[in-house]
Every structure is written in structure tokens, then in C-alpha cells.
mmCIF file of C-alpha atoms and ligand atoms in Angstrom:
data_model
loop_
_atom_site.group_PDB
_atom_site.id
_atom_site.type_symbol
_atom_site.label_atom_id
_atom_site.label_comp_id
_atom_site.label_asym_id
_atom_site.label_seq_id
_atom_site.Cartn_x
_atom_site.Cartn_y
_atom_site.Cartn_z
ATOM 1 C CA MET N 5 19.548 -30.259 -20.431
ATOM 2 C CA LEU N 6 20.667 -33.371 -18.700
ATOM 3 C CA LEU N 7 23.106 -32.869 -16.437
ATOM 4 C CA ARG N 8 23.091 -36.003 -14.130
ATOM 5 C CA THR N 9 22.477 -39.737 -14.710
ATOM 6 C CA ARG N 10 22.649 -42.958 -12.682
ATOM 7 C CA GLY N 11 23.785 -46.341 -13.518
ATOM 8 C CA ILE N 12 24.562 -49.650 -10.987
ATOM 9 C CA SER N 13 28.531 -49.023 -9.627
ATOM 10 C CA ILE N 14 30.969 -51.843 -9.111
ATOM 11 C CA ASN N 15 34.459 -51.385 -7.568
ATOM 12 C CA ILE N 16 34.033 -47.551 -6.593
ATOM 13 C CA GLU N 17 35.171 -46.870 -3.196
ATOM 14 C CA GLU N 18 35.570 -43.101 -3.748
ATOM 15 C CA PRO N 19 34.398 -40.595 -6.126
ATOM 16 C CA VAL N 20 35.991 -40.620 -9.452
ATOM 17 C CA VAL N 21 36.837 -37.444 -11.394
ATOM 18 C CA GLY N 22 37.370 -37.694 -14.698
ATOM 19 C CA ARG N 23 37.418 -36.724 -18.754
ATOM 20 C CA ILE N 24 34.868 -38.438 -20.647
ATOM 21 C CA THR N 25 36.136 -40.259 -23.953
ATOM 22 C CA ARG N 26 34.337 -42.574 -26.425
ATOM 23 C CA ASN N 27 37.750 -43.652 -27.803
ATOM 24 C CA ALA N 28 39.039 -47.212 -26.460
ATOM 25 C CA GLY N 29 42.405 -46.368 -27.618
ATOM 26 C CA TYR N 30 42.837 -42.678 -25.716
ATOM 27 C CA THR N 31 45.640 -42.892 -23.598
ATOM 28 C CA GLY N 32 45.404 -39.480 -21.608
ATOM 29 C CA ASP N 33 45.114 -39.220 -17.799
ATOM 30 C CA ASN N 34 42.150 -39.829 -15.756
ATOM 31 C CA SER N 35 39.905 -40.745 -18.509
ATOM 32 C CA ILE N 36 36.416 -42.099 -18.142
ATOM 33 C CA LEU N 37 35.428 -44.494 -21.034
ATOM 34 C CA ILE N 38 31.951 -44.554 -22.472
ATOM 35 C CA CYS N 39 31.196 -48.015 -23.805
ATOM 36 C CA GLU N 40 27.916 -48.203 -25.959
ATOM 37 C CA ASN N 41 28.460 -51.461 -27.362
ATOM 38 C CA GLY N 42 29.828 -53.983 -24.471
ATOM 39 C CA LEU N 43 33.039 -53.473 -22.297
ATOM 40 C CA PRO N 44 36.266 -53.503 -24.099
ATOM 41 C CA SER N 45 38.250 -57.040 -24.134
ATOM 42 C CA SER N 46 41.593 -55.284 -23.081
ATOM 43 C CA ARG N 47 42.525 -52.389 -21.619
ATOM 44 C CA ILE N 48 39.841 -51.324 -19.574
ATOM 45 C CA GLU N 49 42.475 -50.689 -16.692
ATOM 46 C CA LYS N 50 44.220 -47.862 -18.552
ATOM 47 C CA PHE N 51 40.950 -45.882 -17.464
ATOM 48 C CA ALA N 52 39.671 -44.134 -14.148
ATOM 49 C CA CYS N 53 36.395 -45.856 -14.876
ATOM 50 C CA VAL N 54 34.183 -47.303 -17.679
ATOM 51 C CA LEU N 55 30.727 -46.298 -18.182
ATOM 52 C CA THR N 56 28.341 -48.771 -20.289
ATOM 53 C CA ASN N 57 24.753 -49.277 -20.944
ATOM 54 C CA GLN N 58 25.186 -52.912 -20.834
ATOM 55 C CA GLU N 59 23.884 -55.318 -17.651
ATOM 56 C CA SER N 60 26.564 -56.236 -15.170
ATOM 57 C CA THR N 61 25.276 -59.789 -14.683
ATOM 58 C CA ASP N 62 28.417 -61.890 -16.126
ATOM 59 C CA TRP N 63 31.042 -59.481 -15.251
ATOM 60 C CA GLN N 64 33.736 -60.578 -12.629
ATOM 61 C CA GLY N 65 36.618 -57.754 -13.005
ATOM 62 C CA ASP N 66 37.889 -55.383 -10.093
ATOM 63 C CA HIS N 67 37.758 -52.337 -12.205
ATOM 64 C CA PRO N 68 35.309 -49.197 -11.534
ATOM 65 C CA VAL N 69 32.395 -49.635 -13.630
ATOM 66 C CA VAL N 70 29.269 -48.170 -14.144
ATOM 67 C CA PHE N 71 26.630 -50.493 -15.676
ATOM 68 C CA LYS N 72 23.230 -49.819 -16.613
ATOM 69 C CA VAL N 73 23.369 -46.001 -17.563
ATOM 70 C CA PRO N 74 20.068 -45.035 -19.451
ATOM 71 C CA SER N 75 22.012 -42.480 -21.805
ATOM 72 C CA PHE N 76 25.076 -40.826 -22.640
ATOM 73 C CA GLU N 77 23.555 -38.104 -25.306
ATOM 74 C CA HIS N 78 24.403 -35.456 -23.466
ATOM 75 C CA LEU N 79 28.052 -36.242 -22.775
ATOM 76 C CA ASN N 80 30.681 -34.825 -25.049
ATOM 77 C CA GLU N 81 34.193 -35.626 -25.471
ATOM 78 C CA GLY N 82 36.310 -33.947 -22.842
ATOM 79 C CA ASP N 83 33.559 -33.128 -20.751
ATOM 80 C CA LEU N 84 34.646 -33.515 -16.969
ATOM 81 C CA VAL N 85 32.438 -35.594 -14.409
ATOM 82 C CA VAL N 86 32.493 -37.064 -11.070
ATOM 83 C CA VAL N 87 31.259 -40.534 -10.869
ATOM 84 C CA SER N 88 30.185 -41.378 -7.263
ATOM 85 C CA GLN N 89 30.135 -44.739 -5.185
ATOM 86 C CA ASP N 90 26.365 -44.895 -5.580
ATOM 87 C CA GLY N 91 26.392 -45.045 -9.583
ATOM 88 C CA ASN N 92 25.433 -41.288 -9.903
ATOM 89 C CA ILE N 93 27.481 -39.468 -12.571
ATOM 90 C CA LYS N 94 27.355 -35.915 -12.443
ATOM 91 C CA THR N 95 28.648 -33.528 -15.069
ATOM 92 C CA LEU N 96 30.906 -30.813 -13.615
ATOM 93 C CA TYR N 97 32.573 -29.040 -16.740
ATOM 94 C CA ARG N 98 31.129 -28.956 -20.147
ATOM 95 C CA ILE N 99 33.706 -28.592 -22.738
ATOM 96 C CA ASN N 100 31.336 -26.888 -25.237
ATOM 97 C CA SER N 101 29.692 -24.480 -23.062
ATOM 98 C CA PHE N 102 30.748 -20.820 -21.887
ATOM 99 C CA HIS N 103 28.355 -21.432 -18.483
ATOM 100 C CA ASN N 104 30.161 -23.610 -16.282
ATOM 101 C CA THR N 105 29.587 -23.238 -12.698
ATOM 102 C CA LEU N 106 30.912 -24.774 -9.454
ATOM 103 C CA LEU N 107 28.444 -25.389 -6.607
ATOM 104 C CA ALA N 108 30.731 -24.499 -3.411
ATOM 105 C CA THR N 109 28.175 -25.426 -0.671
ATOM 106 C CA GLU N 110 24.499 -26.322 -0.700
ATOM 107 C CA ARG N 111 24.691 -24.328 3.061
ATOM 108 C CA CYS N 112 23.665 -20.639 3.092
ATOM 109 C CA ASN N 113 23.295 -18.092 6.098
ATOM 110 C CA SER N 114 20.161 -16.419 4.158
ATOM 111 C CA ASN N 115 17.000 -18.012 3.158
ATOM 112 C CA CYS N 116 15.622 -15.830 0.115
ATOM 113 C CA LEU N 117 11.636 -15.999 -0.606
ATOM 114 C CA MET N 118 12.897 -16.902 -4.190
ATOM 115 C CA CYS N 119 15.938 -18.698 -3.796
ATOM 116 C CA SER N 120 16.362 -20.939 -6.781
ATOM 117 C CA GLN N 121 18.769 -23.585 -4.847
ATOM 118 C CA PRO N 122 16.807 -23.885 -1.470
ATOM 119 C CA PRO N 123 19.721 -24.228 1.076
ATOM 120 C CA ARG N 124 20.570 -27.637 2.578
ATOM 121 C CA ASP N 125 22.545 -27.959 5.868
ATOM 122 C CA ARG N 126 24.771 -30.273 5.272
ATOM 123 C CA ASN N 127 28.510 -30.461 5.547
ATOM 124 C CA ASP N 128 29.572 -30.900 2.393
ATOM 125 C CA THR N 129 32.268 -28.346 2.034
ATOM 126 C CA HIS N 130 35.201 -30.990 2.136
ATOM 127 C CA ARG N 131 33.675 -33.425 -0.119
ATOM 128 C CA LEU N 132 33.119 -30.759 -2.792
ATOM 129 C CA TYR N 133 36.360 -29.384 -2.544
ATOM 130 C CA GLY N 134 38.149 -32.508 -3.148
ATOM 131 C CA ILE N 135 36.068 -33.114 -6.216
ATOM 132 C CA TYR N 136 37.181 -29.594 -7.063
ATOM 133 C CA GLU N 137 40.872 -30.127 -6.381
ATOM 134 C CA LYS N 138 41.028 -33.009 -9.024
ATOM 135 C CA MET N 139 38.680 -31.402 -11.453
ATOM 136 C CA ILE N 140 40.250 -27.862 -11.775
ATOM 137 C CA PRO N 141 43.863 -29.007 -13.220
ATOM 138 C CA MET N 142 41.867 -30.947 -15.950
ATOM 139 C CA ILE N 143 39.876 -27.931 -17.247
ATOM 140 C CA PRO N 144 41.231 -26.614 -20.456
ATOM 141 C CA LYS N 145 43.437 -23.441 -19.862
ATOM 142 C CA ASP N 146 41.610 -21.286 -22.110
ATOM 143 C CA CYS N 147 38.416 -21.715 -20.458
ATOM 144 C CA PHE N 148 36.934 -18.295 -20.429
ATOM 145 C CA GLU N 149 34.877 -18.040 -17.449
ATOM 146 C CA LEU N 150 33.874 -20.078 -14.196
ATOM 147 C CA MET N 151 30.927 -19.507 -12.046
ATOM 148 C CA ILE N 152 30.923 -20.281 -8.468
ATOM 149 C CA SER N 153 27.569 -20.052 -6.445
ATOM 150 C CA GLY N 154 26.130 -22.087 -3.586
ATOM 151 C CA GLY N 155 24.576 -21.906 -1.109
ATOM 152 C CA GLU N 156 27.025 -19.122 0.449
ATOM 153 C CA PRO N 157 30.360 -19.791 -0.946
ATOM 154 C CA THR N 158 32.202 -18.107 1.677
ATOM 155 C CA LEU N 159 30.833 -20.854 4.381
ATOM 156 C CA MET N 160 33.502 -23.039 2.966
ATOM 157 C CA GLY N 161 35.774 -21.093 5.220
ATOM 158 C CA GLU N 162 39.701 -21.249 4.594
ATOM 159 C CA LEU N 163 38.624 -23.748 1.585
ATOM 160 C CA PHE N 164 36.954 -21.087 -0.201
ATOM 161 C CA PHE N 165 40.205 -19.000 -0.366
ATOM 162 C CA GLN N 166 42.111 -22.352 -1.188
ATOM 163 C CA LEU N 167 39.719 -22.934 -3.950
ATOM 164 C CA LEU N 168 40.189 -19.196 -5.565
ATOM 165 C CA GLN N 169 44.143 -19.664 -5.184
ATOM 166 C CA LEU N 170 43.524 -22.953 -7.004
ATOM 167 C CA ILE N 171 41.743 -21.716 -10.061
ATOM 168 C CA LYS N 172 44.068 -18.884 -10.226
ATOM 169 C CA ASP N 173 46.957 -21.071 -10.469
ATOM 170 C CA GLN N 174 45.601 -23.350 -12.682
ATOM 171 C CA LEU N 175 43.696 -21.244 -14.678
ATOM 172 C CA PRO N 176 45.062 -17.444 -14.781
ATOM 173 C CA GLU N 177 43.219 -16.493 -18.100
ATOM 174 C CA THR N 178 39.769 -17.509 -16.752
ATOM 175 C CA GLU N 179 37.493 -14.786 -15.411
ATOM 176 C CA VAL N 180 35.931 -15.937 -12.055
ATOM 177 C CA HIS N 181 32.590 -14.700 -10.991
ATOM 178 C CA VAL N 182 31.670 -15.800 -7.249
ATOM 179 C CA LEU N 183 27.906 -15.232 -6.446
ATOM 180 C CA THR N 184 28.239 -14.428 -2.810
ATOM 181 C CA ASN N 185 25.616 -12.611 -0.509
ATOM 182 C CA GLY N 186 28.501 -10.764 0.963
ATOM 183 C CA ARG N 187 27.664 -10.899 4.413
ATOM 184 C CA SER N 188 30.766 -12.744 5.484
ATOM 185 C CA PHE N 189 32.777 -9.698 4.293
ATOM 186 C CA ALA N 190 31.520 -7.441 6.835
ATOM 187 C CA TRP N 191 33.924 -9.001 8.922
ATOM 188 C CA ASN N 192 36.922 -6.935 7.476
ATOM 189 C CA ASN N 193 39.986 -9.605 8.040
ATOM 190 C CA LEU N 194 37.823 -11.653 5.240
ATOM 191 C CA ALA N 195 37.583 -8.696 2.581
ATOM 192 C CA GLU N 196 41.315 -8.199 3.251
ATOM 193 C CA LYS N 197 42.195 -11.870 2.955
ATOM 194 C CA LEU N 198 40.695 -11.935 -0.553
ATOM 195 C CA SER N 199 42.598 -9.012 -1.496
ATOM 196 C CA ASP N 200 45.750 -10.847 -0.251
ATOM 197 C CA LEU N 201 44.873 -13.365 -3.327
ATOM 198 C CA GLU N 202 45.965 -10.085 -5.812
ATOM 199 C CA TYR N 203 42.939 -11.929 -8.022
ATOM 200 C CA ASN N 204 41.996 -9.242 -10.776
ATOM 201 C CA ARG N 205 39.923 -11.592 -12.801
ATOM 202 C CA LEU N 206 37.534 -12.348 -9.777
ATOM 203 C CA MET N 207 34.135 -10.792 -9.500
ATOM 204 C CA LEU N 208 31.700 -10.845 -6.570
ATOM 205 C CA GLY N 209 28.004 -10.595 -7.765
ATOM 206 C CA ILE N 210 26.347 -9.570 -4.545
ATOM 207 C CA PRO N 211 22.455 -9.042 -4.226
ATOM 208 C CA VAL N 212 21.076 -6.065 -2.957
ATOM 209 C CA TYR N 213 17.247 -5.861 -2.952
ATOM 210 C CA ALA N 214 16.300 -2.903 -1.390
ATOM 211 C CA ASP N 215 17.385 0.517 -0.130
ATOM 212 C CA TYR N 216 15.620 -0.053 3.096
ATOM 213 C CA TYR N 217 17.210 -3.025 5.621
ATOM 214 C CA GLN N 218 13.810 -4.441 6.604
ATOM 215 C CA MET N 219 12.815 -5.101 2.991
ATOM 216 C CA HIS N 220 16.015 -6.367 2.313
ATOM 217 C CA ASP N 221 16.215 -8.596 5.623
ATOM 218 C CA TYR N 222 12.417 -9.629 4.502
ATOM 219 C CA ILE N 223 13.433 -10.822 1.030
ATOM 220 C CA VAL N 224 16.582 -12.460 2.175
ATOM 221 C CA GLN N 225 14.787 -13.838 5.663
ATOM 222 C CA ALA N 226 17.860 -13.013 7.510
ATOM 223 C CA LYS N 227 18.166 -10.568 10.164
ATOM 224 C CA ASP N 228 20.669 -7.933 9.885
ATOM 225 C CA ALA N 229 21.676 -9.283 6.439
ATOM 226 C CA PHE N 230 21.200 -5.775 4.660
ATOM 227 C CA ASN N 231 24.057 -4.371 7.412
ATOM 228 C CA GLN N 232 26.015 -6.843 6.716
ATOM 229 C CA THR N 233 25.991 -6.889 2.973
ATOM 230 C CA ILE N 234 26.452 -3.240 2.695
ATOM 231 C CA LEU N 235 29.511 -3.250 4.984
ATOM 232 C CA GLY N 236 30.822 -6.204 3.351
ATOM 233 C CA ILE N 237 30.525 -4.105 0.046
ATOM 234 C CA HIS N 238 32.112 -1.163 1.502
ATOM 235 C CA ASN N 239 34.862 -3.644 3.198
ATOM 236 C CA LEU N 240 35.702 -5.287 -0.305
ATOM 237 C CA ALA N 241 35.646 -1.693 -1.985
ATOM 238 C CA ARG N 242 38.316 -0.773 0.606
ATOM 239 C CA TYR N 243 40.554 -3.507 -0.866
ATOM 240 C CA ASP N 244 39.742 -2.607 -4.444
ATOM 241 C CA GLN N 245 38.068 -5.648 -5.123
ATOM 242 C CA ARG N 246 35.676 -5.642 -7.939
ATOM 243 C CA ILE N 247 31.575 -5.969 -7.293
ATOM 244 C CA GLU N 248 28.606 -6.671 -9.059
ATOM 245 C CA ILE N 249 25.177 -5.642 -7.588
ATOM 246 C CA ARG N 250 22.167 -7.818 -8.251
ATOM 247 C CA VAL N 251 18.777 -7.078 -8.273
ATOM 248 C CA VAL N 252 16.224 -9.731 -8.587
ATOM 249 C CA LEU N 253 12.789 -8.148 -9.904
ATOM 250 C CA HIS N 254 9.420 -9.383 -8.403
ATOM 251 C CA GLN N 255 6.643 -7.904 -6.007
ATOM 252 C CA GLN N 256 8.948 -7.203 -3.159
ATOM 253 C CA SER N 257 11.782 -5.266 -5.008
ATOM 254 C CA ILE N 258 9.745 -3.321 -7.389
ATOM 255 C CA PRO N 259 8.247 -0.690 -5.225
ATOM 256 C CA ARG N 260 11.504 0.876 -4.172
ATOM 257 C CA LEU N 261 13.372 0.177 -7.208
ATOM 258 C CA THR N 262 14.217 3.191 -8.022
ATOM 259 C CA ARG N 263 15.133 4.368 -4.664
ATOM 260 C CA LEU N 264 17.303 1.522 -4.650
ATOM 261 C CA SER N 265 19.195 2.990 -7.894
ATOM 262 C CA ARG N 266 19.623 6.042 -6.064
ATOM 263 C CA TYR N 267 20.923 4.385 -3.072
ATOM 264 C CA ILE N 268 23.376 2.302 -5.182
ATOM 265 C CA TYR N 269 24.563 5.446 -7.004
ATOM 266 C CA LYS N 270 25.247 7.432 -3.914
ATOM 267 C CA ASN N 271 26.613 4.588 -1.600
ATOM 268 C CA MET N 272 28.198 2.345 -4.064
ATOM 269 C CA PRO N 273 29.436 4.417 -7.006
ATOM 270 C CA PHE N 274 32.687 2.169 -7.069
ATOM 271 C CA VAL N 275 30.816 -1.238 -8.248
ATOM 272 C CA GLU N 276 31.476 -2.196 -11.612
ATOM 273 C CA HIS N 277 28.424 -3.427 -12.899
ATOM 274 C CA ILE N 278 24.570 -3.694 -11.606
ATOM 275 C CA THR N 279 22.198 -6.338 -13.211
ATOM 276 C CA PHE N 280 18.574 -5.981 -12.718
ATOM 277 C CA MET N 281 17.255 -9.936 -13.115
ATOM 278 C CA GLY N 282 13.879 -11.271 -14.208
ATOM 279 C CA LEU N 283 12.470 -14.057 -11.569
ATOM 280 C CA GLU N 284 13.147 -17.766 -11.644
ATOM 281 C CA TYR N 285 10.438 -19.810 -11.348
ATOM 282 C CA ILE N 286 12.253 -22.604 -9.212
ATOM 283 C CA GLY N 287 13.605 -23.309 -5.937
ATOM 284 C CA TYR N 288 11.052 -21.700 -3.562
ATOM 285 C CA THR N 289 9.590 -19.097 -6.039
ATOM 286 C CA PRO N 290 6.695 -21.589 -6.798
ATOM 287 C CA TYR N 291 5.778 -22.008 -3.146
ATOM 288 C CA ASN N 292 5.908 -18.012 -2.492
ATOM 289 C CA ILE N 293 4.585 -17.011 -5.955
ATOM 290 C CA ASP N 294 1.736 -14.833 -4.382
ATOM 291 C CA LYS N 295 4.362 -12.617 -2.708
ATOM 292 C CA LEU N 296 6.658 -12.748 -5.507
ATOM 293 C CA TRP N 297 4.659 -12.658 -8.696
ATOM 294 C CA ILE N 298 4.284 -9.661 -10.961
ATOM 295 C CA ASP N 299 4.120 -9.270 -14.775
ATOM 296 C CA PRO N 300 7.200 -8.181 -15.725
ATOM 297 C CA HIS N 301 4.973 -6.139 -18.617
ATOM 298 C CA ASP N 302 3.887 -4.433 -15.170
ATOM 299 C CA TYR N 303 7.338 -3.276 -13.840
ATOM 300 C CA MET N 304 8.981 -1.789 -17.073
ATOM 301 C CA ASP N 305 8.337 1.925 -15.978
ATOM 302 C CA GLU N 306 10.196 1.220 -12.464
ATOM 303 C CA LEU N 307 12.868 -0.571 -14.405
ATOM 304 C CA GLY N 308 13.213 1.768 -17.178
ATOM 305 C CA GLU N 309 13.587 4.683 -14.716
ATOM 306 C CA ALA N 310 16.203 2.395 -12.137
ATOM 307 C CA VAL N 311 18.135 1.590 -15.361
ATOM 308 C CA GLU N 312 18.256 4.802 -17.177
ATOM 309 C CA PHE N 313 19.185 6.717 -13.878
ATOM 310 C CA LEU N 314 21.993 4.447 -13.254
ATOM 311 C CA SER N 315 23.276 4.665 -16.660
ATOM 312 C CA GLY N 316 22.594 8.142 -16.856
ATOM 313 C CA GLN N 317 25.499 8.461 -13.911
ATOM 314 C CA GLY N 318 27.739 6.748 -16.060
ATOM 315 C CA MET N 319 27.223 3.481 -14.290
ATOM 316 C CA ASN N 320 27.363 0.229 -16.316
ATOM 317 C CA VAL N 321 24.072 -1.387 -16.307
ATOM 318 C CA SER N 322 22.342 -4.617 -17.553
ATOM 319 C CA ILE N 323 19.107 -6.218 -17.674
ATOM 320 C CA TYR N 324 19.383 -10.395 -17.459
ATOM 321 C CA ASN N 325 16.254 -12.990 -17.863
ATOM 322 C CA SER N 326 13.984 -10.775 -19.855
ATOM 323 C CA GLN N 327 12.541 -11.366 -23.205
ATOM 324 C CA LEU N 328 12.725 -8.360 -25.805
ATOM 325 C CA CYS N 329 9.272 -8.429 -26.629
ATOM 326 C CA VAL N 330 8.326 -7.461 -22.950
ATOM 327 C CA LEU N 331 10.877 -4.783 -22.761
ATOM 328 C CA PRO N 332 10.208 -1.385 -24.488
ATOM 329 C CA GLU N 333 12.831 -0.881 -27.321
ATOM 330 C CA ALA N 334 14.441 1.719 -25.547
ATOM 331 C CA LEU N 335 15.682 -0.737 -22.865
ATOM 332 C CA TRP N 336 16.801 -3.329 -25.514
ATOM 333 C CA LYS N 337 20.453 -2.032 -25.381
ATOM 334 C CA TYR N 338 20.631 -3.123 -21.624
ATOM 335 C CA ALA N 339 19.389 -6.595 -22.469
ATOM 336 C CA LYS N 340 21.683 -9.351 -22.340
ATOM 337 C CA LYS N 341 21.439 -13.126 -23.489
ATOM 338 C CA SER N 342 22.156 -14.048 -19.705
ATOM 339 C CA ILE N 343 20.576 -17.393 -19.246
ATOM 340 C CA SER N 344 23.050 -20.527 -19.087
ATOM 341 C CA ASP N 345 22.452 -22.551 -22.461
ATOM 342 C CA TRP N 346 21.679 -25.630 -20.306
ATOM 343 C CA LYS N 347 18.455 -23.726 -18.789
ATOM 344 C CA GLN N 348 17.152 -21.806 -21.754
ATOM 345 C CA SER N 349 14.204 -22.478 -23.926
ATOM 346 C CA TYR N 350 11.855 -20.466 -25.850
ATOM 347 C CA LEU N 351 7.726 -20.704 -26.210
ATOM 348 C CA PRO N 352 6.208 -22.386 -29.455
ATOM 349 C CA GLU N 353 5.344 -18.566 -30.894
ATOM 350 C CA CYS N 354 8.963 -17.657 -30.602
ATOM 351 C CA GLU N 355 10.081 -20.331 -33.399
ATOM 352 C CA ARG N 356 8.236 -17.484 -35.991
ATOM 353 C CA CYS N 357 9.504 -14.530 -33.856
ATOM 354 C CA ASN N 358 12.048 -12.664 -36.071
ATOM 355 C CA LYS N 359 13.841 -11.343 -33.074
ATOM 356 C CA LEU N 360 14.584 -15.174 -31.845
ATOM 357 C CA SER N 361 18.306 -14.840 -32.522
ATOM 358 C CA ASP N 362 18.435 -11.713 -30.565
ATOM 359 C CA CYS N 363 16.619 -12.902 -27.737
ATOM 360 C CA GLY N 364 17.570 -14.463 -24.491
ATOM 361 C CA GLY N 365 14.350 -16.626 -24.028
ATOM 362 C CA LEU N 366 13.221 -17.806 -20.782
ATOM 363 C CA PHE N 367 14.286 -20.078 -18.375
ATOM 364 C CA THR N 368 13.270 -23.434 -18.926
ATOM 365 C CA TRP N 369 11.336 -23.718 -15.845
ATOM 366 C CA ASN N 370 9.589 -20.366 -16.437
ATOM 367 C CA LEU N 371 7.711 -21.935 -19.506
ATOM 368 C CA LYS N 372 5.028 -22.336 -17.039
ATOM 369 C CA LYS N 373 5.132 -19.017 -15.591
ATOM 370 C CA HIS N 374 5.727 -15.830 -17.574
ATOM 371 C CA SER N 375 4.486 -12.570 -18.800
ATOM 372 C CA GLU N 376 1.425 -12.697 -20.547
ATOM 373 C CA HIS N 377 2.705 -10.214 -23.164
ATOM 374 C CA ILE N 378 5.052 -12.448 -24.686
ATOM 375 C CA ARG N 379 4.313 -11.906 -28.649
ATOM 376 C CA PRO N 380 6.454 -12.744 -31.707
ATOM 377 C CA PHE N 381 7.813 -9.949 -33.661
ATOM 378 C CA ALA N 382 6.374 -10.493 -37.217
HETATM 379 S S1 LIG H 430 8.516 -13.917 -28.999
HETATM 380 FE FE1 LIG H 430 10.121 -15.019 -28.022
HETATM 381 S S2 LIG H 430 11.979 -14.843 -29.263
HETATM 382 FE FE2 LIG H 430 10.421 -13.113 -29.815
HETATM 383 S S3 LIG H 430 11.082 -11.587 -28.452
HETATM 384 FE FE3 LIG H 430 9.498 -12.748 -27.438
HETATM 385 S S4 LIG H 430 10.673 -14.041 -25.884
HETATM 386 FE FE4 LIG H 430 12.141 -13.301 -27.388
#
């Protein structure tokens, strides 16, 4: 699914954040009008920006407009977008989706072998915060859930806490899920600062890939990461913060998976949720595929043992990004349809599978790298 398009911008001096409409009579604030049949002759100044597929050749106005936008198909009435000076139109919030994510920063202090969004060292936090500061008050108050990801969101520093406070104030009913490597919370003052927000709708999703520091540090390509993450988790627990452990399943994590499950139970019995996640074939993964790939069919014994052990201890366990035909039936009760709608796909043979509606399918980018054991149920 398209989340970005681009045209030729005129009169845009700073990013314009607004709500998409196709109704030229709309009177709401911060609206961005889509005109597929030429610009309106009047009222154009009522809109924060106008997007059109037409050529810019004979237009003389001084209002922000993006011309020659190739497609509007992916934009729905009420979606929130940011239009940049260079004509980029990026979707920030999709009104009809439960899967909306704010990218906090592209910077990260880890460099995981299988990172799906490889970090970039650029100072983007103030620019992104400036966009979200305008966008968050426009999000519908009944928004069920927002995800905050990176990079490493805590590298926003003070802005990380300001962002959470803003969401808490503007969207008090919204569940917020922050994906963090947890390392920053090894510094107790940051865990304490987070707890000062008194934000009970906040959950921190933190990856732990092994019960042994050398293996975890190798997977995340960062010295001392394991010790910092485990200390961070304990500091967060000290302040009653809600924690989810995320384990990505691949060639490096599978050999110690059952030991990891015991480590989690023994050392972190307070976590609210543990999820075991299939590998995404994007970002660094294709480059490290020889070190990472194992057919999911071939790790079902280890996965089953880890999941059943934790569940047997009364812990809340899930399996994400797996296909029902690859999982033994005994594990289906743990499988969640976890892949966000905009990146979820099925193989052609799935069309004749009678479990299609129950199965979470594949990441779109995993259509070219998936288990050899995908078989439709007759
Ligand atoms: S065949 Fe496709 S829809 Fe059916 S269980 Fe397998 S992946 Fe899911």
C-alpha cells in the first residue's frame, strides 16, 4: 500500500500538516484539498494546501499547491498527511486503519542484524516532533491504538517524554505501544521520569533475543546491549511500567529459545506479554540472510516448547507473523493476526485456503522469502 507520493510544490515554505478532503466546500481547519479535475476558481485560500494532478504551467497564485501528483487513490477523507517543501506527501495517519505508527527518529544505538528499518544518523527529532505536535491534536479522539517506533524512540531525549505527554493529553483513551530497545532505561532516572507521566495506557515493547549476553549483543550488534536492556527492564518494572518482551525468530535466536523462555520466566515474571515474531524480509535481513534464515517449519519444536512453557507458567504469550499452515494446530491459539494492513499479503494459493480469514498471512516483502511448507487447507 502506498503511504507516500510526490508532486511539484509551489509556495510551500515549511511542512504543511493537515486533513485530507475532496470536498471543496469543506470548512474545517487545517484541511488539504484534493482536486482531481482542476483547481477550484474560489475558496482555495480556505485550505492549508491544495493537491492536484494537473500541470502547473499557467498557475500564478501565491497559495501552497502541489501539482502533478500521480495518484490520490490511497488517500481517504480524513487521513492526515504532511506535505513537504519538496512536494513529498507522506501519510501520517490513516483514518480507516488500526495500524498507525509514528516514526520517532531514524537514529538508533543498536544495529540489529535483521533491522527492518536500518538506522540513519541524522538529526531528525526536532523536525519530526514539530510535525507530530501539529498532527496529534487532529487525530480522532476515538483512535484505539498508536505505535511509536524508530530507530530508537528514546533517542529523542526530552522530546520523547514531551511526545508521550502530548498524546496522553490529546488522546486519553488511546493505547500507546512504544517499540524501544530498552537500553536507555538502564539509567534509572529515565525510568523514573517515564513513571512520572503516570501513563497507564503506555506499553513498552522491548526485544530480548537470548538468555546469554554475547548472543544478544551479537544479534543487535552492540556491546553491553544485553546488560543495559535487562537492567532497563528491571528499572521499568520497579516503577510499574507495562512491558512486552519481543523475540524475533531466526537462525541466531532459535538455538537458545527454550533457555530464553526459562530466563524470561525466572528473571522477568512481571512482564505483561511475550511475543515470538517471524522474521521480516526487509531492511538488513536480505543482506544477512545466510546468518538469519531458517524455515519456520524447522523451528516449530523449539517455538512450541518456549511458548507452552511460558503459557504453562501463567504468562501471556503470542506468536506474531506466522502462517497457520506452518504452525502445528496446538499453537494456533497463540497466533495473532499481527501484520499491519498496509504491509500484509497472501500467496496466490491462499485464495483457495479455507483458513484464509483466520490466518494473518505474510509481510508483503516476505512473498519472496517464506516457508517452503505453506499449503492451503482444503
Ligand atoms: S495457505 Fe495461506 S491463508 Fe492458508 S494458512 Fe497458509 S498462509 Fe494462511
